[in-house]
Short mmCIF file of C-alpha atoms in Angstrom, two decimals:
data_model
loop_
_atom_site.label_atom_id
_atom_site.label_comp_id
_atom_site.label_asym_id
_atom_site.label_seq_id
_atom_site.Cartn_x
_atom_site.Cartn_y
_atom_site.Cartn_z
CA MET A 817 89.19 77.14 78.24
CA THR A 818 85.59 76.24 79.10
CA SER A 819 84.55 72.68 79.85
CA PRO A 820 85.80 70.83 81.77
CA LEU A 821 87.82 73.60 83.40
CA LEU A 822 84.87 75.92 83.93
CA ASP A 823 81.37 74.66 83.35
CA PHE A 824 77.94 76.14 83.97
CA ASP A 825 77.47 74.24 87.25
CA ARG A 826 80.55 75.90 88.75
CA VAL A 827 79.47 79.47 88.13
CA ILE A 828 77.41 81.28 90.77
CA LEU A 829 76.23 84.63 92.01
CA LEU A 830 76.61 84.76 95.80
CA SER A 831 74.76 87.30 97.86
CA ASP A 832 75.56 86.33 101.40
CA ALA A 833 79.33 85.98 101.62
CA GLU A 834 80.60 87.67 104.80
CA ASP A 835 84.32 87.01 104.44
CA ARG A 836 87.11 85.26 102.53
CA GLU A 837 86.56 82.01 104.44
CA THR A 838 82.93 81.88 103.32
CA VAL A 839 84.04 82.38 99.72
CA LEU A 840 86.72 79.72 99.96
CA ARG A 841 84.24 77.22 101.45
CA GLU A 842 81.79 77.95 98.62
CA ALA A 843 84.53 77.50 96.04
CA ALA A 844 85.53 74.21 97.68
CA PHE A 845 81.93 73.02 97.50
CA LEU A 846 81.73 73.92 93.82
CA LEU A 847 85.07 72.27 93.00
CA ALA A 848 84.54 69.07 95.01
CA SER A 849 83.21 65.94 93.35
CA PRO A 850 82.80 62.24 94.12
CA GLY A 851 86.25 61.06 95.18
CA LEU A 852 87.40 64.62 95.87
CA ASP A 853 86.57 65.73 99.36
CA GLY A 854 85.33 69.30 99.77
CA GLU A 855 87.25 69.73 103.02
CA ALA A 856 90.55 68.78 101.28
CA VAL A 857 89.78 71.30 98.54
CA TYR A 858 89.04 73.98 101.16
CA GLU A 859 92.27 73.24 102.98
CA ALA A 860 94.27 73.48 99.74
CA LEU A 861 92.70 76.87 98.92
CA ARG A 862 93.12 78.11 102.52
CA LEU A 863 96.71 76.92 102.68
CA ARG A 864 97.60 78.87 99.52
CA GLU A 865 96.00 82.01 100.98
CA THR A 866 98.22 81.72 104.10
CA MET A 867 101.26 82.00 101.80
CA GLY A 868 99.99 85.31 100.45
CA SER A 869 96.80 86.81 99.21
CA THR A 870 95.58 85.76 95.79
CA ALA A 871 93.90 89.13 95.25
CA LEU A 872 94.99 90.79 92.02
CA GLY A 873 93.45 94.19 92.58
CA GLN A 874 90.54 95.71 90.66
CA GLY A 875 88.15 93.60 92.73
CA VAL A 876 89.56 90.28 91.47
CA ALA A 877 90.92 87.31 93.41
CA VAL A 878 92.20 84.02 92.03
CA PRO A 879 92.43 81.55 94.87
CA HIS A 880 94.05 78.29 93.79
CA GLY A 881 95.38 75.08 95.17
CA ARG A 882 96.76 71.66 94.47
CA VAL A 883 95.08 68.43 95.59
CA ASP A 884 95.47 64.68 95.29
CA ASN A 885 92.80 62.60 93.55
CA LEU A 886 92.25 65.14 90.79
CA ASP A 887 92.80 64.05 87.22
CA ALA A 888 92.35 67.40 85.48
CA ARG A 889 92.43 71.01 86.48
CA ARG A 890 89.07 72.71 87.11
CA ALA A 891 87.77 76.10 88.13
CA CYS A 892 84.76 77.83 89.46
CA PHE A 893 83.65 81.45 89.26
CA ILE A 894 81.88 83.32 92.05
CA LYS A 895 80.46 86.83 91.61
CA LEU A 896 79.73 88.45 94.93
CA ASP A 897 77.06 91.08 95.58
CA LYS A 898 79.35 92.75 98.08
CA PRO A 899 83.13 92.62 97.98
CA VAL A 900 84.94 90.79 100.77
CA ASP A 901 88.46 91.29 102.11
CA PHE A 902 90.98 89.04 100.37
CA GLY A 903 94.13 89.72 102.35
CA GLY A 904 93.86 93.50 102.35
CA GLU A 905 92.16 93.83 98.95
CA GLN A 906 88.42 93.97 98.36
CA ALA A 907 87.25 91.39 95.82
CA ASP A 908 83.90 90.67 94.25
CA LEU A 909 85.03 88.56 91.23
CA ILE A 910 86.51 85.25 92.31
CA PHE A 911 88.00 82.75 89.86
CA ALA A 912 89.07 79.72 91.91
CA LEU A 913 91.37 77.21 90.30
CA LEU A 914 92.23 73.63 91.38
CA VAL A 915 95.08 71.62 89.86
CA PRO A 916 96.38 68.08 90.46
CA LYS A 917 99.12 67.86 93.04
CA THR A 918 101.33 65.98 90.60
CA GLY A 919 101.55 65.42 86.88
CA GLN A 920 100.24 68.42 85.05
CA GLN A 921 102.41 71.37 84.16
CA GLY A 922 101.29 74.68 82.85
CA HIS A 923 99.20 75.85 85.81
CA LEU A 924 101.35 78.96 86.15
CA GLN A 925 100.68 79.84 82.50
CA LEU A 926 96.99 79.22 83.12
CA LEU A 927 97.04 81.53 86.14
CA ALA A 928 98.74 84.18 84.03
CA LYS A 929 96.09 83.83 81.30
CA ILE A 930 93.28 84.10 83.86
CA ALA A 931 94.93 87.19 85.42
CA GLU A 932 95.44 88.77 81.97
CA LYS A 933 91.79 88.31 81.01
CA LEU A 934 90.51 89.61 84.36
CA ALA A 935 92.77 92.67 84.11
CA ARG A 936 90.68 93.99 81.22
CA ASP A 937 88.26 96.68 82.27
CA GLY A 938 85.63 95.76 79.71
CA PHE A 939 85.63 92.10 80.70
CA ARG A 940 85.34 92.91 84.40
CA ASP A 941 82.50 95.33 83.59
CA ALA A 942 80.70 92.61 81.59
CA LEU A 943 81.03 90.23 84.56
CA ARG A 944 79.77 92.84 87.03
CA ASN A 945 76.82 93.74 84.77
CA ALA A 946 75.69 90.13 84.45
CA ASN A 947 72.78 89.73 86.84
CA THR A 948 71.89 86.11 86.14
CA LYS A 949 73.89 82.89 86.12
CA GLY A 950 73.25 82.49 82.42
CA LEU A 951 74.47 85.97 81.58
CA LEU A 952 77.51 85.51 83.82
CA TYR A 953 78.41 82.22 82.15
CA ALA A 954 77.89 83.72 78.73
CA ALA A 955 80.29 86.57 79.61
CA LEU A 956 82.87 84.13 81.01
CA THR A 957 82.78 81.95 77.94
CA SER A 958 82.62 84.73 75.35
CA SER A 959 85.50 85.44 73.02
CA GLN A 960 86.36 88.40 75.32
CA GLY A 961 86.55 85.96 78.24
CA PHE A 962 87.60 82.35 78.36
CA GLY A 963 85.84 81.03 75.25
CA GLU A 964 88.07 79.54 72.60
#
């Protein structure tokens, strides 16, 4: 489940996030690409949050959205220095997912797999203990995480 879903360039440690909107904007920036407008990505993520919080508890949130002009699903991971409010839940581990508006099936199963992995205490601890981008990516792509 690594590349192209989650690659090194879309994994960051973020120290200055003040709120959920800041995190969603950062996720949109990471997920955007030529031909895929960052503002459209932000709106898709924000719209989904208005339907109900994507916080899963345990400091984890999985914001996600559907957009046009996307040929394959992709994700980014943001580790926050300080948790932010995600609809009533504090979150510091953010796994944002973007899927095409039409065509691909299986995104609900993917969301379930992401939630299952992030529900593991040891995996969350490994992510929280990673203090560099390289260590964070290594934890995410390990066999305990999303490595295949």
